[in-house]
XYZ file of C-alpha atoms in Angstrom:
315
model
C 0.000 0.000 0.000
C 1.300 3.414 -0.741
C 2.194 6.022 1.888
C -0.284 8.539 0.494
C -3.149 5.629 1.442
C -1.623 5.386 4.682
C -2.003 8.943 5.801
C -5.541 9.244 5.501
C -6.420 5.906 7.481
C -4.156 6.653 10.340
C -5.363 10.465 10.640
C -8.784 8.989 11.292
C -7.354 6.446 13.818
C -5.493 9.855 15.563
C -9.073 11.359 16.063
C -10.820 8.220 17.206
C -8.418 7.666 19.711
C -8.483 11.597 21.112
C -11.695 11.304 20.936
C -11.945 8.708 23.443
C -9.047 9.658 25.483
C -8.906 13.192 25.413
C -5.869 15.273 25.594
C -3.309 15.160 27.904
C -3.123 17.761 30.971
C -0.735 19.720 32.221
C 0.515 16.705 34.923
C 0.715 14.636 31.472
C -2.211 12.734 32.590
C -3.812 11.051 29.860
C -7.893 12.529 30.785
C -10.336 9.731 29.735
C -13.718 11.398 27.949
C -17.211 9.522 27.893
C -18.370 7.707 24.469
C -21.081 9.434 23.145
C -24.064 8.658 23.547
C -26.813 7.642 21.352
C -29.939 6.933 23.293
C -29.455 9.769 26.180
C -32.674 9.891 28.440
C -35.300 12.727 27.864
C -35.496 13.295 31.113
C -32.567 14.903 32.807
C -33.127 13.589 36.058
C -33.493 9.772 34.880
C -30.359 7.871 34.805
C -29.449 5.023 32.776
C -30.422 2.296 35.338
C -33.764 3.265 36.088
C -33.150 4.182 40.009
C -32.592 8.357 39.568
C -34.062 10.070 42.603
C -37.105 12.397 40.616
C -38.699 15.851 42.542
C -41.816 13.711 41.392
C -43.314 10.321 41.620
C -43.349 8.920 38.080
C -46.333 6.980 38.633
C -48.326 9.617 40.914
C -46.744 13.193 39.982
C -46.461 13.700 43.585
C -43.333 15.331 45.331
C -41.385 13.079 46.121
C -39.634 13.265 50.186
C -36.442 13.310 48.918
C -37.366 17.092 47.205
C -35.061 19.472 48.149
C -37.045 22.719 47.148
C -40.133 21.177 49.989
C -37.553 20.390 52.328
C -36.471 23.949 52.561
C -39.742 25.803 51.725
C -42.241 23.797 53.793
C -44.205 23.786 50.826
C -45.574 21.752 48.010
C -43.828 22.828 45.024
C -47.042 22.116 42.711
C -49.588 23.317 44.891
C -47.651 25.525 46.807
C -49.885 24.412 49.698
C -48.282 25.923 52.762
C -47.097 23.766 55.728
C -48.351 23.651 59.385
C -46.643 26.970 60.574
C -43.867 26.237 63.482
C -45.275 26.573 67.681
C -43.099 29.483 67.322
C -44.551 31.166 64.583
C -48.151 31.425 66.500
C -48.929 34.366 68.019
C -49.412 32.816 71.694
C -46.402 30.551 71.317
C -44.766 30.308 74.896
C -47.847 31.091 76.938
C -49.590 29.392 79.383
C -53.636 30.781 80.121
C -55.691 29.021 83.258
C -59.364 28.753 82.376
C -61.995 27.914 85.303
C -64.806 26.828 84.167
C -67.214 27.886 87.055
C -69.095 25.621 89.719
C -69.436 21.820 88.233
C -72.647 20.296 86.924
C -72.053 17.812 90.222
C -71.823 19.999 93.029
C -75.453 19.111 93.733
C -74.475 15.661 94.811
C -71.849 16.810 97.142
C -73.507 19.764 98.996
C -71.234 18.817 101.934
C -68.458 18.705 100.153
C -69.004 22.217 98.943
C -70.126 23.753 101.846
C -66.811 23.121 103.697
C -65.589 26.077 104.603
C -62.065 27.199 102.929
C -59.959 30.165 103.896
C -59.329 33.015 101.348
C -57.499 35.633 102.942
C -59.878 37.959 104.130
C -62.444 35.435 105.325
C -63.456 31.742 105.348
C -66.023 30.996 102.423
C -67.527 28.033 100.966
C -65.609 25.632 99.277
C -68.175 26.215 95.703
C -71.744 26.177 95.008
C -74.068 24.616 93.112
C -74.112 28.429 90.527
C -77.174 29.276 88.934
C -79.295 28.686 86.162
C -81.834 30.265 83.315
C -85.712 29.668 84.132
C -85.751 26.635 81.732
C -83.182 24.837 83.841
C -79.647 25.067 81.610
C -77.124 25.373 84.384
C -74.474 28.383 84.805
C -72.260 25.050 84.997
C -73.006 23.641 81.635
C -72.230 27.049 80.483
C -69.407 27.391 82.186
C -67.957 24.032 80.580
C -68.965 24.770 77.267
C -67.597 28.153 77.053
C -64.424 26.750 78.342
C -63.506 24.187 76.176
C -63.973 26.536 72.993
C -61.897 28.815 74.632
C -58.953 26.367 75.066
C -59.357 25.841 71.581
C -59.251 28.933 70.447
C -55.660 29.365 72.379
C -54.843 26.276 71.532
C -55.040 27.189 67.771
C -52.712 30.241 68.714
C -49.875 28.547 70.214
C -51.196 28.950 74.009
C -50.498 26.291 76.426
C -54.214 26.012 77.893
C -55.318 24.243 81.109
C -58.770 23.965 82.646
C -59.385 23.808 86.507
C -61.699 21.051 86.056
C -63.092 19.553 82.375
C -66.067 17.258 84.196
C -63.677 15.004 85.108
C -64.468 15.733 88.388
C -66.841 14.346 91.149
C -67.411 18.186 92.457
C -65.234 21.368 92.860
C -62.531 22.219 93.177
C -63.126 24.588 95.695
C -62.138 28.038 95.198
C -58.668 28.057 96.893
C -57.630 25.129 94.613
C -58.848 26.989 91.213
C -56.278 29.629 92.478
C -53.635 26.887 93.105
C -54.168 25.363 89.639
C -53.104 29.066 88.398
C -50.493 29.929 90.758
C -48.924 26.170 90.120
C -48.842 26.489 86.595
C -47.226 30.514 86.257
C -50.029 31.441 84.252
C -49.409 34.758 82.039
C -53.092 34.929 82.546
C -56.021 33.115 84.065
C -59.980 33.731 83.362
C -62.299 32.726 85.561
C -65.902 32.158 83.575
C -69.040 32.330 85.344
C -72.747 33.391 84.328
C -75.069 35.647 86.964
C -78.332 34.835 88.392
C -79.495 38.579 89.306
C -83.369 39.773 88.640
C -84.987 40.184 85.690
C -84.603 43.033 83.640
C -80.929 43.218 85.088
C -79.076 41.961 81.720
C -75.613 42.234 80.610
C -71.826 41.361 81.310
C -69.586 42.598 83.369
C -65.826 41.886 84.432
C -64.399 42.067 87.894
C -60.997 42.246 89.014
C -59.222 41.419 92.184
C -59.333 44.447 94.493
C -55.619 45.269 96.176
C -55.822 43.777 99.624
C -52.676 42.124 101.722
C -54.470 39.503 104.134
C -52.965 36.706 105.514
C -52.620 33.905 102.285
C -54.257 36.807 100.329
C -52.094 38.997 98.497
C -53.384 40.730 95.190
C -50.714 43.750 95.164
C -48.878 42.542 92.440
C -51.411 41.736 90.200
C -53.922 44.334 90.609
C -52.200 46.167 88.070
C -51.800 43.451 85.251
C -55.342 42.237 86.338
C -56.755 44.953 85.835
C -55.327 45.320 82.093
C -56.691 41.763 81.437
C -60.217 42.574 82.738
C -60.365 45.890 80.245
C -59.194 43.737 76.830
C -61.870 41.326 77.877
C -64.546 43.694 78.429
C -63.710 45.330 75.040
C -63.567 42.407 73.490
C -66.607 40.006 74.650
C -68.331 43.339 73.979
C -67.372 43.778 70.294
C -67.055 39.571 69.734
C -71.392 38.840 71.273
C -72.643 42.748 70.440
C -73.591 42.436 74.148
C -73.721 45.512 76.356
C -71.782 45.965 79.755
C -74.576 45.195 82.779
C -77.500 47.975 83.281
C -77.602 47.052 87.201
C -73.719 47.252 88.903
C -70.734 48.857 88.526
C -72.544 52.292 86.905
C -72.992 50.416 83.320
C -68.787 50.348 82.958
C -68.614 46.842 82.616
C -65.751 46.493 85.096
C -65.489 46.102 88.896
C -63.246 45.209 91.812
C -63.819 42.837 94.360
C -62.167 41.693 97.664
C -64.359 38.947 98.770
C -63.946 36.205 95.521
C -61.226 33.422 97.166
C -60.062 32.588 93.010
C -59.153 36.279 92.920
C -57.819 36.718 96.669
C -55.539 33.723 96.506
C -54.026 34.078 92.795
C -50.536 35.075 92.384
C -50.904 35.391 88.427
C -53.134 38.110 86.421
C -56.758 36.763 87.137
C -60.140 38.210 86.698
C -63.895 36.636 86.607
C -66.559 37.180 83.912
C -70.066 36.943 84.160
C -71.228 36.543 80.656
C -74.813 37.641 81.286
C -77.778 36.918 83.704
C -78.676 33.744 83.665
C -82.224 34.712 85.246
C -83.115 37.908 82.244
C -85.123 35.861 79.596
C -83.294 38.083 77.108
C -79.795 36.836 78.303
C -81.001 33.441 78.859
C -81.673 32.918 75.391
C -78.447 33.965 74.664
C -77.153 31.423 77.004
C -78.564 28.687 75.415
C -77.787 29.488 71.709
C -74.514 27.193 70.585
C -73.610 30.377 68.240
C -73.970 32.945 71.230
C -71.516 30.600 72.967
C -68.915 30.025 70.378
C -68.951 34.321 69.718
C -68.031 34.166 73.881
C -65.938 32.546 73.786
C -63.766 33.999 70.728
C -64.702 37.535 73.141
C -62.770 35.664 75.713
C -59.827 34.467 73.634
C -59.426 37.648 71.937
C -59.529 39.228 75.147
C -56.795 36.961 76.829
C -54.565 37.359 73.119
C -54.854 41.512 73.160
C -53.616 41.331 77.183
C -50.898 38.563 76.384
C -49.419 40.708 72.948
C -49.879 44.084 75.274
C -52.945 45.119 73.242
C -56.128 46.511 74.183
């Protein structure tokens, strides 16, 4: 074969064999480059075995758990559906809020239970009572209960830490000094005692009372009349604005708001405390108020917004 054949034929054997070796580098490596393909995968993410980790499911389109971008976002990157926002996000993250749910639906089996007497500072009262009730028979403790519970949801749903001083799980009580206890015990930011009235009729409306300062012997209020006092004016606001219900026509001159020495769960607490009475029980205008579910749930967001305006320093 001629040397002008040759050249041609081992030219092409040159470039086949850079083209699979590549050039040499600096260190006089000799750098090894891939074969071409010719069958590469339309889908960038799929590899040659079948095993590629995909952002999606390829039989569901889901997002996969191994997706990066919803690791970090919290978020579904085809819905953009947002996660559950962290504790810390919610506005009442790190608080703790008492709720006492007044009297108990079975104080009327334990009448001697209840009528032991209990010391509160400035005098010895009875341990509860039995509360009151509308005409028809609902009881202020059914209320009470009700009330409650959609209360500690409502926190709940904010972040609060919520605890009730009974959830009737309870064969009567507590008594008054242990409702305070339960408060004290658990360094509420801010406890709310809930209670309905059982005045005449024609005497309608709510009204809020606070602890009066007083220093007498377990009783000590002094350092919360002041923060107490804050609560019991977002609450007022609030349950007014949240039910549409007016402050009480027949006590503290239609404000809404009033002090009180002789209430052991205010005497005895240690945290910010007041008591609401949501309406009069006995008034057949507030009674029917009392006994309509939607009334109730609208009290108790008055309640919880009340407690979240005092705990954020809002009024």
């Amino acid at each position: 074969m001629s040397v002008a054949a040759l050249v041609p034929t081992c030219f092409a054997g040159w470039l086949v064999y850079q083209s699979m070796h590549g050039p040499v580098g600096d260190d006089g490596a000799q750098r090894v480059l891939p074969l071409p393909s010719t069958s590469a995968p339309a889908n960038p993410n799929e590899q040659t075995d079948g095993k590629a980790e995909s952002p999606t499911s390829p039989a569901s389109g889901k997002p996969s758990s191994t997706d990066p971008q919803r690791k970090a976002s919290g978020t579904s990157p085809a819905k953009g559906t947002p996660a559950v926002p962290p504790a810390a996000a919610l506005p009442l993250s790190g608080k703790t809020v008492v709720i006492d749910p007044g009297h108990n639906t079975n104080n009327v089996n334990h009448t001697a239970d209840i009528n032991r007497l209990v010391d509160i500072g400035t005098t010895r009262k009875e341990c509860d009572t039995t509360g009151t009730s509308t005409n028809s028979g609902y009881a202020e403790a059914s209320f009470t209960l009700d009330v409650s519970r959609r209360v500690r949801t409502l926190l709940a749903e904010r972040g609060a830490k919520v605890r009730l001083t009974q959830d009737g799980d309870r064969s009567f009580g507590p008594c008054i000094d242990e409702r305070a206890r339960i408060g004290n015990e658990a360094h509420a930011d801010a406890a709310v005692s809930v209670h309905g009235d059982g005045s005449a009729a024609g005497n309608r409306g709510f009204h809020v009372i606070t602890p009066a300062s007083l220093h007498a012997g377990a009783a000590d209020t002094r350092p919360i009349v002041a923060p107490s006092g804050l609560l019991g004016a977002a609450l007022k606001s609030h349950f007014a604005t949240d039910t549409g219900s007016a402050p009480a026509n027949y006590l503290a001159d239609g404000t809404g708001l009033m002090a009180r020495s002789d209430l052991g769960g205010l005497n005895l607490s240690t945290v910010p405390k007041v008591l609401i009475e949501c309406g009069n029980m006995r008034d057949a205008q507030d009674a029917a108020k009392f006994t309509d579910p939607k009334w109730r749930q609208r009290a108790a967001e008055g309640i919880a917004d009340g407690i979240t305006a005092f705990l954020q320093g809002k009024r």
